[in-house]
C-alpha positions as YAML, in Angstrom:
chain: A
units: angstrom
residues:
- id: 1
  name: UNK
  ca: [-19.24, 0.72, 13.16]
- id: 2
  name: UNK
  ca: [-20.17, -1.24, 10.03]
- id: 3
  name: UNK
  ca: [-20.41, -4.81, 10.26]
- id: 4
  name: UNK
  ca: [-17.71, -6.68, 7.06]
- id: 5
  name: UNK
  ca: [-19.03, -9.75, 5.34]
- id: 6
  name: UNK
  ca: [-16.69, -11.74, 3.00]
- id: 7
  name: UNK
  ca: [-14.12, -10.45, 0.76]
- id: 8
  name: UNK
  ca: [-14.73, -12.48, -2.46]
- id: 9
  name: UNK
  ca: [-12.40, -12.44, -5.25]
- id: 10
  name: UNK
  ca: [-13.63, -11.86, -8.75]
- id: 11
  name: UNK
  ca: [-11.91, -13.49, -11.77]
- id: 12
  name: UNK
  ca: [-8.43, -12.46, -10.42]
- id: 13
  name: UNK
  ca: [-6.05, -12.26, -14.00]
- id: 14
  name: UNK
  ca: [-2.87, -13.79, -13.93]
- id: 15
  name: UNK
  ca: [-0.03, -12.89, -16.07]
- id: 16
  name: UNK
  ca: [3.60, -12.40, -17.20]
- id: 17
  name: UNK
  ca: [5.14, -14.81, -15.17]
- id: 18
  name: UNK
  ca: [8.65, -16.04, -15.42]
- id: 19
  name: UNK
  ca: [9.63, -19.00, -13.13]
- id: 20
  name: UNK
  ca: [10.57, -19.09, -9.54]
- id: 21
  name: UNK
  ca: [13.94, -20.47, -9.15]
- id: 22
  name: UNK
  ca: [15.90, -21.25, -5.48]
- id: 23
  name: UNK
  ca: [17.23, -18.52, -4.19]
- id: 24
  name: UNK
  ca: [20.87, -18.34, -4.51]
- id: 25
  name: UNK
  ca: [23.23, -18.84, -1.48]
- id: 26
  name: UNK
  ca: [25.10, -16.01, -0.30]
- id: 27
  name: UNK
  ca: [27.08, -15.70, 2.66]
- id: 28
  name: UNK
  ca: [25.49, -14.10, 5.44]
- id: 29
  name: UNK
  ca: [25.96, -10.73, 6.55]
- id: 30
  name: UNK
  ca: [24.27, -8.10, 8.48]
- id: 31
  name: UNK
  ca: [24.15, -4.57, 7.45]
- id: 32
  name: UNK
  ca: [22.78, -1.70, 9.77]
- id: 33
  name: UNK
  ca: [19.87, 0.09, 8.16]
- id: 34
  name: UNK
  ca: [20.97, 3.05, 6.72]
- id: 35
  name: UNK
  ca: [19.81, 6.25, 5.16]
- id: 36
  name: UNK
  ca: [19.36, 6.62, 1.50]
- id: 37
  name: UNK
  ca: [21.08, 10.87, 1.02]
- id: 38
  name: UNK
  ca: [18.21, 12.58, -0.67]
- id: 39
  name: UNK
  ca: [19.38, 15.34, -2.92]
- id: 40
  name: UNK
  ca: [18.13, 19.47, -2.38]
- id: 41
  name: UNK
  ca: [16.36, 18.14, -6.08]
- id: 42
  name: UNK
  ca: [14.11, 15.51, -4.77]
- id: 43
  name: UNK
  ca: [13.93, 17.17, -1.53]
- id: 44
  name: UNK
  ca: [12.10, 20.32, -3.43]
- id: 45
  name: UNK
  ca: [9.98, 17.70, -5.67]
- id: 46
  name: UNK
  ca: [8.60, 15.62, -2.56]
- id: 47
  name: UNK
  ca: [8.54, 18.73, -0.25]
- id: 48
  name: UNK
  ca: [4.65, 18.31, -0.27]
- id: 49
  name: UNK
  ca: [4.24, 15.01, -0.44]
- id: 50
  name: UNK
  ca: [6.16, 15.20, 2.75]
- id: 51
  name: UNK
  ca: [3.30, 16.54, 4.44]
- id: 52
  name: UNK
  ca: [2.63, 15.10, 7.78]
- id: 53
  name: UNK
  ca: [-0.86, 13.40, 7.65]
- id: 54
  name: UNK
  ca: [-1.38, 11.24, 10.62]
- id: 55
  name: UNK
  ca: [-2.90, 7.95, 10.41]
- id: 56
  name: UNK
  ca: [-5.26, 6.50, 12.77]
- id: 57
  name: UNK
  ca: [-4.56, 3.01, 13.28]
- id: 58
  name: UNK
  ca: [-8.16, 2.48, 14.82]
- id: 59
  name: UNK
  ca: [-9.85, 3.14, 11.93]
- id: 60
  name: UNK
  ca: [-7.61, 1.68, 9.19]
- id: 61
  name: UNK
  ca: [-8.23, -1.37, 11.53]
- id: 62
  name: UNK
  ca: [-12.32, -0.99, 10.84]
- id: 63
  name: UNK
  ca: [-11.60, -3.54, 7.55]
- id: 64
  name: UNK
  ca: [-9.14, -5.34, 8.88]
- id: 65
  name: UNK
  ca: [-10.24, -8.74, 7.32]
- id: 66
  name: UNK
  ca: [-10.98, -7.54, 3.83]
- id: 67
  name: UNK
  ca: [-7.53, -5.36, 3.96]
- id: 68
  name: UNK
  ca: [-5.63, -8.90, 4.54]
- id: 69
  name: UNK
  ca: [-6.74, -10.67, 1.95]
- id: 70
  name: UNK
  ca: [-4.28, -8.60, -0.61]
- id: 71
  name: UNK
  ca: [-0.92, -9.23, 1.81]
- id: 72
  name: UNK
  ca: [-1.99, -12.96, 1.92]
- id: 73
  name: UNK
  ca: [-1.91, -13.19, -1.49]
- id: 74
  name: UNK
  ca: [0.68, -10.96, -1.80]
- id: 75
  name: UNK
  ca: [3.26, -13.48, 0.43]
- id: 76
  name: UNK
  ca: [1.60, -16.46, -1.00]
- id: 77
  name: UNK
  ca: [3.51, -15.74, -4.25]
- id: 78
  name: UNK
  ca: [6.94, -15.26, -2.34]
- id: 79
  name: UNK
  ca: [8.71, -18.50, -2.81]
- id: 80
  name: UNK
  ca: [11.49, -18.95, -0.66]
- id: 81
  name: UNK
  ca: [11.53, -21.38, 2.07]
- id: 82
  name: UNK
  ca: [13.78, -19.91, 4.60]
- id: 83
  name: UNK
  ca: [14.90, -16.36, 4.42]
- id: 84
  name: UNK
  ca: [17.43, -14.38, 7.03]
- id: 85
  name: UNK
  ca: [15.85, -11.05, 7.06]
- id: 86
  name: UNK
  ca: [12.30, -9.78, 6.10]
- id: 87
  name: UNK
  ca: [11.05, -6.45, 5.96]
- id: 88
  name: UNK
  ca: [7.97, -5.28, 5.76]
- id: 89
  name: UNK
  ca: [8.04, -1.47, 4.41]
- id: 90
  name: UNK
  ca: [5.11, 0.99, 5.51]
- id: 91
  name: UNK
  ca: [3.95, -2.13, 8.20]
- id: 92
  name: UNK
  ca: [1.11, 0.00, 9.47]
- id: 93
  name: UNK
  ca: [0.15, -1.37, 12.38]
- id: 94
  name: UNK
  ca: [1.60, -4.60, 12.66]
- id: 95
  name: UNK
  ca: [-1.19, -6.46, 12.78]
- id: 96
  name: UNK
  ca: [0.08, -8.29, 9.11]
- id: 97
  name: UNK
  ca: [3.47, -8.11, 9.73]
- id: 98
  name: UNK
  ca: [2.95, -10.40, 12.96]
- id: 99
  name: UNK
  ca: [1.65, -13.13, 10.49]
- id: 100
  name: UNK
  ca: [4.95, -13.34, 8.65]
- id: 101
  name: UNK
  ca: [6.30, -15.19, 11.50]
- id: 102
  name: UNK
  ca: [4.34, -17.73, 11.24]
- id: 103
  name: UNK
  ca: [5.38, -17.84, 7.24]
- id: 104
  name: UNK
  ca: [8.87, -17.70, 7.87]
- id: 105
  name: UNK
  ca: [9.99, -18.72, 11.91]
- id: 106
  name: UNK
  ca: [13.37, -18.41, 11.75]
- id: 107
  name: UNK
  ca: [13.64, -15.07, 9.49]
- id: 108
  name: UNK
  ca: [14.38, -11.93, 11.22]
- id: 109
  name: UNK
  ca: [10.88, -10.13, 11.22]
- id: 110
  name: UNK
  ca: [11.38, -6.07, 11.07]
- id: 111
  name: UNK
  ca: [8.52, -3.57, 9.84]
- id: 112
  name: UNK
  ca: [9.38, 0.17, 8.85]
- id: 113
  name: UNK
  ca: [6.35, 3.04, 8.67]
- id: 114
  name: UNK
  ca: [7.14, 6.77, 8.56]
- id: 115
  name: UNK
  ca: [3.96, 7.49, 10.56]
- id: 116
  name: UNK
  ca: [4.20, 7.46, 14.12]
- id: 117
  name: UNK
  ca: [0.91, 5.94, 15.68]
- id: 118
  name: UNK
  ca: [1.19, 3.19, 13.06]
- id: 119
  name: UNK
  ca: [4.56, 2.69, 14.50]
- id: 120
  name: UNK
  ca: [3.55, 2.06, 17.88]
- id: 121
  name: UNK
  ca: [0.44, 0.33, 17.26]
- id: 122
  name: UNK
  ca: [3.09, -2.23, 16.01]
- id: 123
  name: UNK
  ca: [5.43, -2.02, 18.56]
- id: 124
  name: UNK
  ca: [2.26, -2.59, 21.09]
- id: 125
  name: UNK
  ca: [2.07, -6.21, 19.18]
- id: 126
  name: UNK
  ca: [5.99, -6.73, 20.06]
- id: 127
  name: UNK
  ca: [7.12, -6.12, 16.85]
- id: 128
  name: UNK
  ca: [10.64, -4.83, 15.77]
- id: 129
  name: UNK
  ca: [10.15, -1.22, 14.21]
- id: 130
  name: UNK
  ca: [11.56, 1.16, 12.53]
- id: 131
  name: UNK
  ca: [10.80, 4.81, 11.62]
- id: 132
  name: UNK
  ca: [11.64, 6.62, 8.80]
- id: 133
  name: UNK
  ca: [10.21, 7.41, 5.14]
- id: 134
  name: UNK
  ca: [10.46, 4.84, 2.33]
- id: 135
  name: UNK
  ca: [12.17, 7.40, -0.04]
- id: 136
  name: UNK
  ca: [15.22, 7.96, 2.15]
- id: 137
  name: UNK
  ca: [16.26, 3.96, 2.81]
- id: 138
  name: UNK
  ca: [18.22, 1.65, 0.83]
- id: 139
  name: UNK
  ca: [17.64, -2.37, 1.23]
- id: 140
  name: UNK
  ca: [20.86, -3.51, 3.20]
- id: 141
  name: UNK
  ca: [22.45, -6.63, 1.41]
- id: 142
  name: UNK
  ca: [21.46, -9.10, 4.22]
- id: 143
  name: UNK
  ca: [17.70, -8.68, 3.24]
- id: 144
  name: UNK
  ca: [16.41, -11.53, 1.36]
- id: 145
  name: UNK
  ca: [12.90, -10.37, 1.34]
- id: 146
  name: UNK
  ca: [10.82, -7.14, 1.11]
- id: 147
  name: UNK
  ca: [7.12, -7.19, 1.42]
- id: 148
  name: UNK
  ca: [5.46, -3.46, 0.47]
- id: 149
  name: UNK
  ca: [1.67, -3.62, 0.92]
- id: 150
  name: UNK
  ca: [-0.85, -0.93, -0.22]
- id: 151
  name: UNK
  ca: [2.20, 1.78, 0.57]
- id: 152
  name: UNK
  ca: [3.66, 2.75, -3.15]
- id: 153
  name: UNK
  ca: [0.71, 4.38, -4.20]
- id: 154
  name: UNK
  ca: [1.43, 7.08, -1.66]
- id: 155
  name: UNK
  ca: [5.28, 7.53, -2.62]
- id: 156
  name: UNK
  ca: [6.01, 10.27, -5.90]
- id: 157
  name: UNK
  ca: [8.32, 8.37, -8.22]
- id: 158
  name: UNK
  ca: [7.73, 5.20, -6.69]
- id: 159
  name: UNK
  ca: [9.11, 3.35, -10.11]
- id: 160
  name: UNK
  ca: [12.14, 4.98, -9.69]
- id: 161
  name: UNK
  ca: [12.41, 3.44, -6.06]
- id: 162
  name: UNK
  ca: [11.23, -0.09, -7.06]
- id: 163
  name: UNK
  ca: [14.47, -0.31, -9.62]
- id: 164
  name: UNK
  ca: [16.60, 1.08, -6.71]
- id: 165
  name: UNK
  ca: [15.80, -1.38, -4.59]
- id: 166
  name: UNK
  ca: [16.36, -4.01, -6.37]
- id: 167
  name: UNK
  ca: [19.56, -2.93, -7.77]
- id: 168
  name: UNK
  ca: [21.16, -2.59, -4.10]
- id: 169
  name: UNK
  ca: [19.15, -6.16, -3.17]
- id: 170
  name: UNK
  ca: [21.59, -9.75, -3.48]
- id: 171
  name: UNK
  ca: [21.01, -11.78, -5.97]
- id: 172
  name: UNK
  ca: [18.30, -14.31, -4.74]
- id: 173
  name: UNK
  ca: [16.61, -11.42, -3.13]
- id: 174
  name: UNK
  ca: [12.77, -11.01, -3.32]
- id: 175
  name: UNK
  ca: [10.83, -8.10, -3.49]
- id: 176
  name: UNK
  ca: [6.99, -8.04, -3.27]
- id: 177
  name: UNK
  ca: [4.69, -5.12, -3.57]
- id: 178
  name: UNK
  ca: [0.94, -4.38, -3.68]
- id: 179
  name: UNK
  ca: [-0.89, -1.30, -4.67]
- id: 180
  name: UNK
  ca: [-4.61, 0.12, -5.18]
- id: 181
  name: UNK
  ca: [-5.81, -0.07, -8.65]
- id: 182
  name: UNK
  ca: [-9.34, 1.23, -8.03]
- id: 183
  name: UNK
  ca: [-8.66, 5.25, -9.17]
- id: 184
  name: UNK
  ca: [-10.88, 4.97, -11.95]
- id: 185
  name: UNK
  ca: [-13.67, 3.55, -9.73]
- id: 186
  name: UNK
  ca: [-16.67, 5.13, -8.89]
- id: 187
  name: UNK
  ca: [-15.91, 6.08, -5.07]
- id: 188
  name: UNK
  ca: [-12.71, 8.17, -7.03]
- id: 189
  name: UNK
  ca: [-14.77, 9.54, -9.86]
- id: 190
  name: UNK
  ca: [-16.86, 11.60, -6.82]
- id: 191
  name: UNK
  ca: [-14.42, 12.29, -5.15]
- id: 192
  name: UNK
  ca: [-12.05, 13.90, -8.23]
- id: 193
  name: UNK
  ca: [-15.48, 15.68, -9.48]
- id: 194
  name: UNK
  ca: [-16.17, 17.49, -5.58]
- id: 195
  name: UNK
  ca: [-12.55, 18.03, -5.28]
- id: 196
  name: UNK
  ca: [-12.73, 20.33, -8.86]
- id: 197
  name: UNK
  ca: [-15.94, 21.82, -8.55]
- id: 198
  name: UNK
  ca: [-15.95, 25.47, -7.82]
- id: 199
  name: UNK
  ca: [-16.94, 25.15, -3.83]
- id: 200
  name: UNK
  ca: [-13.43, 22.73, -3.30]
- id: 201
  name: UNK
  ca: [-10.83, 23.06, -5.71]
- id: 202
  name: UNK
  ca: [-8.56, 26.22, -3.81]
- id: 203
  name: UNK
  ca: [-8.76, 23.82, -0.21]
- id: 204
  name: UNK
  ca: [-8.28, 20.30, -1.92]
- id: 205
  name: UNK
  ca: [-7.07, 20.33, -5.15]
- id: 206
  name: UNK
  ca: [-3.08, 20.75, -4.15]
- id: 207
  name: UNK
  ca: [-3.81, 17.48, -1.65]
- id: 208
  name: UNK
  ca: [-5.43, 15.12, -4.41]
- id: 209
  name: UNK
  ca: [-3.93, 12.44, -6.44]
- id: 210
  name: UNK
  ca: [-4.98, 11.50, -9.45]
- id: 211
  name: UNK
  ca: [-3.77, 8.29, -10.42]
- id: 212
  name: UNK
  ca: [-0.30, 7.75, -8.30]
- id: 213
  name: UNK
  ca: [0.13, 3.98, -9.63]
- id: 214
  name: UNK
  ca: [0.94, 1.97, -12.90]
- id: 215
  name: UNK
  ca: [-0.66, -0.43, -14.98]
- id: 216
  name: UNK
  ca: [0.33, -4.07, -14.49]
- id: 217
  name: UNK
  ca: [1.93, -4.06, -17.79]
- id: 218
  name: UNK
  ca: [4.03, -1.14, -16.80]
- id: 219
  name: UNK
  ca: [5.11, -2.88, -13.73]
- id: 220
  name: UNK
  ca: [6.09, -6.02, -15.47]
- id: 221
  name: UNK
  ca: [8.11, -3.96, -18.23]
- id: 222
  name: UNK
  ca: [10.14, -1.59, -15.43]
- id: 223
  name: UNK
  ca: [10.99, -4.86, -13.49]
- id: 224
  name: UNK
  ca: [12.40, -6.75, -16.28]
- id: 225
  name: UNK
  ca: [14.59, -4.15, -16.73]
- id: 226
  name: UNK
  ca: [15.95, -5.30, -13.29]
- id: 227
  name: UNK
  ca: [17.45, -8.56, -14.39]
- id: 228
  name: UNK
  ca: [14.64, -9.92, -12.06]
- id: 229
  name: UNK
  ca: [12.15, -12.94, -12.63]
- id: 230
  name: UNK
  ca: [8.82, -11.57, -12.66]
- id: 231
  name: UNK
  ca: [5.18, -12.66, -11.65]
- id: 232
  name: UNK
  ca: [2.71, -9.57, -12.30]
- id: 233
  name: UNK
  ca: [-0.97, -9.92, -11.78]
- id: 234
  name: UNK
  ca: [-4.26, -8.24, -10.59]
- id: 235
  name: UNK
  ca: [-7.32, -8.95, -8.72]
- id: 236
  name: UNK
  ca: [-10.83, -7.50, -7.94]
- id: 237
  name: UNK
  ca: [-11.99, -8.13, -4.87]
- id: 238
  name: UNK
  ca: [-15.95, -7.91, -4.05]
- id: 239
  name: UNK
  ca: [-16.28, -7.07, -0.31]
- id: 240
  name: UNK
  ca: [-19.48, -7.24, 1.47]
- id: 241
  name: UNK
  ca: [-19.76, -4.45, 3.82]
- id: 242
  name: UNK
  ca: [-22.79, -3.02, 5.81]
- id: 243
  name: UNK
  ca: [-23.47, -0.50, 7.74]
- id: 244
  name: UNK
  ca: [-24.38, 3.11, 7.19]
- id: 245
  name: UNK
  ca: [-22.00, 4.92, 4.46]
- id: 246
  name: UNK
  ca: [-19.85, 1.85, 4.43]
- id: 247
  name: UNK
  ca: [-17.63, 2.67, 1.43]
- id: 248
  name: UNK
  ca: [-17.57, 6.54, 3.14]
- id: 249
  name: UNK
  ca: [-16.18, 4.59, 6.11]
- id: 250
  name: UNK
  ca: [-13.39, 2.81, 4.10]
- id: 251
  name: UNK
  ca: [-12.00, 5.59, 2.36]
- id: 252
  name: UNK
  ca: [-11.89, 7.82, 5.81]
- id: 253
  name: UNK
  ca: [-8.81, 5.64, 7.03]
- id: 254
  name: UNK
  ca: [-7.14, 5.83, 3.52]
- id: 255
  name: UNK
  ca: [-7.83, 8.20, 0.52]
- id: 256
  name: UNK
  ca: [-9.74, 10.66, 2.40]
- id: 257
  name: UNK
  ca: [-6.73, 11.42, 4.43]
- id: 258
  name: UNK
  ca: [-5.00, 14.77, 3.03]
- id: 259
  name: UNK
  ca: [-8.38, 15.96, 2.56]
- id: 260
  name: UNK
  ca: [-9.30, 15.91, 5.64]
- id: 261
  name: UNK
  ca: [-6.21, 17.57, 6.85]
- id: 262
  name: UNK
  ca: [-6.25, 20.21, 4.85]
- id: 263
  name: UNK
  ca: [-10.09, 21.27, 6.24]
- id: 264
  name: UNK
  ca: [-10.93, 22.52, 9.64]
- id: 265
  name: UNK
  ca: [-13.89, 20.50, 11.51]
- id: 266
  name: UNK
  ca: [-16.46, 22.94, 9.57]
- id: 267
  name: UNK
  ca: [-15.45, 22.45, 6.08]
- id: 268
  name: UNK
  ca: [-14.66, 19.02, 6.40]
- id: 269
  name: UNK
  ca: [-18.78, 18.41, 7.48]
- id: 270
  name: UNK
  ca: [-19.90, 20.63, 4.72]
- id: 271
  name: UNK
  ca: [-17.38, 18.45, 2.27]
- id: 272
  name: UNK
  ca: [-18.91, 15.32, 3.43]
- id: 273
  name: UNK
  ca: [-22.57, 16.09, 3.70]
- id: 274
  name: UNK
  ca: [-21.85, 16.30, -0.52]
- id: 275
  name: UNK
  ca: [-20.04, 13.42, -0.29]
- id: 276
  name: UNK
  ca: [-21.69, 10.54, 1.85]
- id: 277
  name: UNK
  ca: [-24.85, 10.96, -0.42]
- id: 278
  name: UNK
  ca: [-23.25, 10.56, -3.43]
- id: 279
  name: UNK
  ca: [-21.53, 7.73, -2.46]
- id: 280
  name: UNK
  ca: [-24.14, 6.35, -1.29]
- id: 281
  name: UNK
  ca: [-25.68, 6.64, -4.99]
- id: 282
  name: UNK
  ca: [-22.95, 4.90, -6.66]
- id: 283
  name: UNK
  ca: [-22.74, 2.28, -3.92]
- id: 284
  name: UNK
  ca: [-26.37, 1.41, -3.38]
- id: 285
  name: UNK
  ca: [-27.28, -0.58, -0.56]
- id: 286
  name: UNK
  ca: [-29.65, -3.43, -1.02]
- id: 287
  name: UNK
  ca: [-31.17, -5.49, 1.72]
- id: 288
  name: UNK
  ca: [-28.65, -3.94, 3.88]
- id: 289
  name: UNK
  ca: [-25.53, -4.83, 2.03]
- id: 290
  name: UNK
  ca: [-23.22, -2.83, 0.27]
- id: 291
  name: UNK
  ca: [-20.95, -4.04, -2.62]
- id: 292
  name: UNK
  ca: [-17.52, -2.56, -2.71]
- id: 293
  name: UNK
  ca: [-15.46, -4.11, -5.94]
- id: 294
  name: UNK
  ca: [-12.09, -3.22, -5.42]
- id: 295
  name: UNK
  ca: [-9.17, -3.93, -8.03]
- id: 296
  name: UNK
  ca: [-5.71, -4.17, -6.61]
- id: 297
  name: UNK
  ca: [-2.22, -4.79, -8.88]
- id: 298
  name: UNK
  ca: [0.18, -7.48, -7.62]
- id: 299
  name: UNK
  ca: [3.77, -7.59, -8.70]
- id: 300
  name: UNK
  ca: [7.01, -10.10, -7.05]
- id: 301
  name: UNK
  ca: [10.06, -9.75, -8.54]
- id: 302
  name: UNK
  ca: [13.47, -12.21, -7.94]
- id: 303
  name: UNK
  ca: [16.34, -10.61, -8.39]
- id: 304
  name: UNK
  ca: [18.88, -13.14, -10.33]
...
């Protein structure tokens, strides 16, 4: 298992910020979680996104540390001192969701996940789960914040969702989401160029993404649109990992995923006896450290 050093953050940017006022009162209510109807049109358009691919809490858990740092940052930027209800949507395993607790004491903690290990890995930790997928829930009124970390980037039409949310969400409502910016790096340049070469592109094409997320600018512009305060940034984060085929490691519990699924135990060796060694090349190790810069896009939005 590799052995993490510290996640250091490199010259994080930020921008396109306009104020954070009180949230407004509103009279409490509770509102049973409900099902957003999907129509037979998005039904056919997500069909294979719907996909099961199972996580493995385990090894999403290998980086732990350096996979905080983001949601930290993330809830830092919430600023409201006592909230009812908070959700965290696509909670994994609960092992950040727990820490919101300790943010907020009195708020009603619940985490949502459509995968079912990572749902009870977090009930294991005694949280209060739900299961379902993302694209068929609408925020109930009572919630006054919503905390989506490193989740959006798997969701088609994710934009789309953002603006529905926040139209159904009270005014003095918060949401907060985090995604991946890193599809231009290196680790996804390998992987997009084995994934179209002629050995790989029949099995694995139909299961890779290109570039599933916005630019911060983007972000900012589609939330605005909201009637929502906005604070919009991005960060790169250097994390010092170790270990043999470290950055191999870190992609197996995320982007290497629908790969995987989509090979039997044979193919999926041959596929990563090209890959490890070429990561390996654009990751080189020196003095038994590996650097891993990792750019992530921040957005909280406030709904007036």
């Amino acid at each position: 298992m590799p052995v993490r050093g510290m996640a250091r953050s490199m010259n994080p940017a930020r921008g396109l910020q306009r104020g954070n006022a009180p949230a407004v009162p509103r009279k409490d209510r509770k509102q049973a979680l409900r099902p957003l109807p999907v129509t037979e049109a998005l039904h056919s358009h997500l069909e294979h996104a719907r996909a099961p691919v199972m996580w493995n809490p385990d090894l999403y858990l290998q980086f732990a540390d350096e996979r905080a740092r983001p949601f930290q940052d993330l809830v830092a930027r919430i600023n409201v001192a006592a909230p009812r209800r908070v959700i965290d949507l696509g909670c994994g395993p609960g092992n950040l969701t727990a820490t919101l607790g300790r943010r907020w004491p009195r708020a009603q903690i619940e985490g949502f996940d459509s995968d079912s290990a990572m749902v009870a890995a977090a009930r294991q930790r005694g949280i209060e789960v739900h299961q379902f997928d993302a694209r068929d829930w609408t925020p109930p009124h009572d919630v006054d914040v919503i905390i989506s970390n490193a989740v959006l980037q798997w969701i088609p039409g994710h934009d789309a969702l953002l603006v529905s949310w926040l139209q159904a969400m009270s005014a003095g409502a918060w949401l907060a989401f985090q995604v991946p910016g890193n599809f231009g790096a290196p680790s996804h340049q390998v992987l997009d160029q084995l994934v179209h070469s002629a050995t790989w592109r029949d099995a694995l094409l139909p299961h890779w993404r290109h570039n599933p997320v916005l630019e911060p600018a983007d972000y900012a512009r589609l939330l605005l649109g909201t009637d929502s305060d906005i604070d919009v940034w991005e960060t790169t984060y250097l994390h010092v990992l170790s270990g043999e085929h470290p950055v191999y490691t870190w992609l197996s519990g995320t982007a290497l995923r629908p790969l995987r699924a989509a090979l039997d135990d044979t193919a999926w060796a041959d596929f990563t006896a090209e890959l490890k060694p070429a990561l390996a090349k654009a990751y080189p190790q020196r003095d038994g450290v590996t650097l891993l810069p990792y750019r992530r896009l921040f957005a909280v939005a406030r709904k007036r």
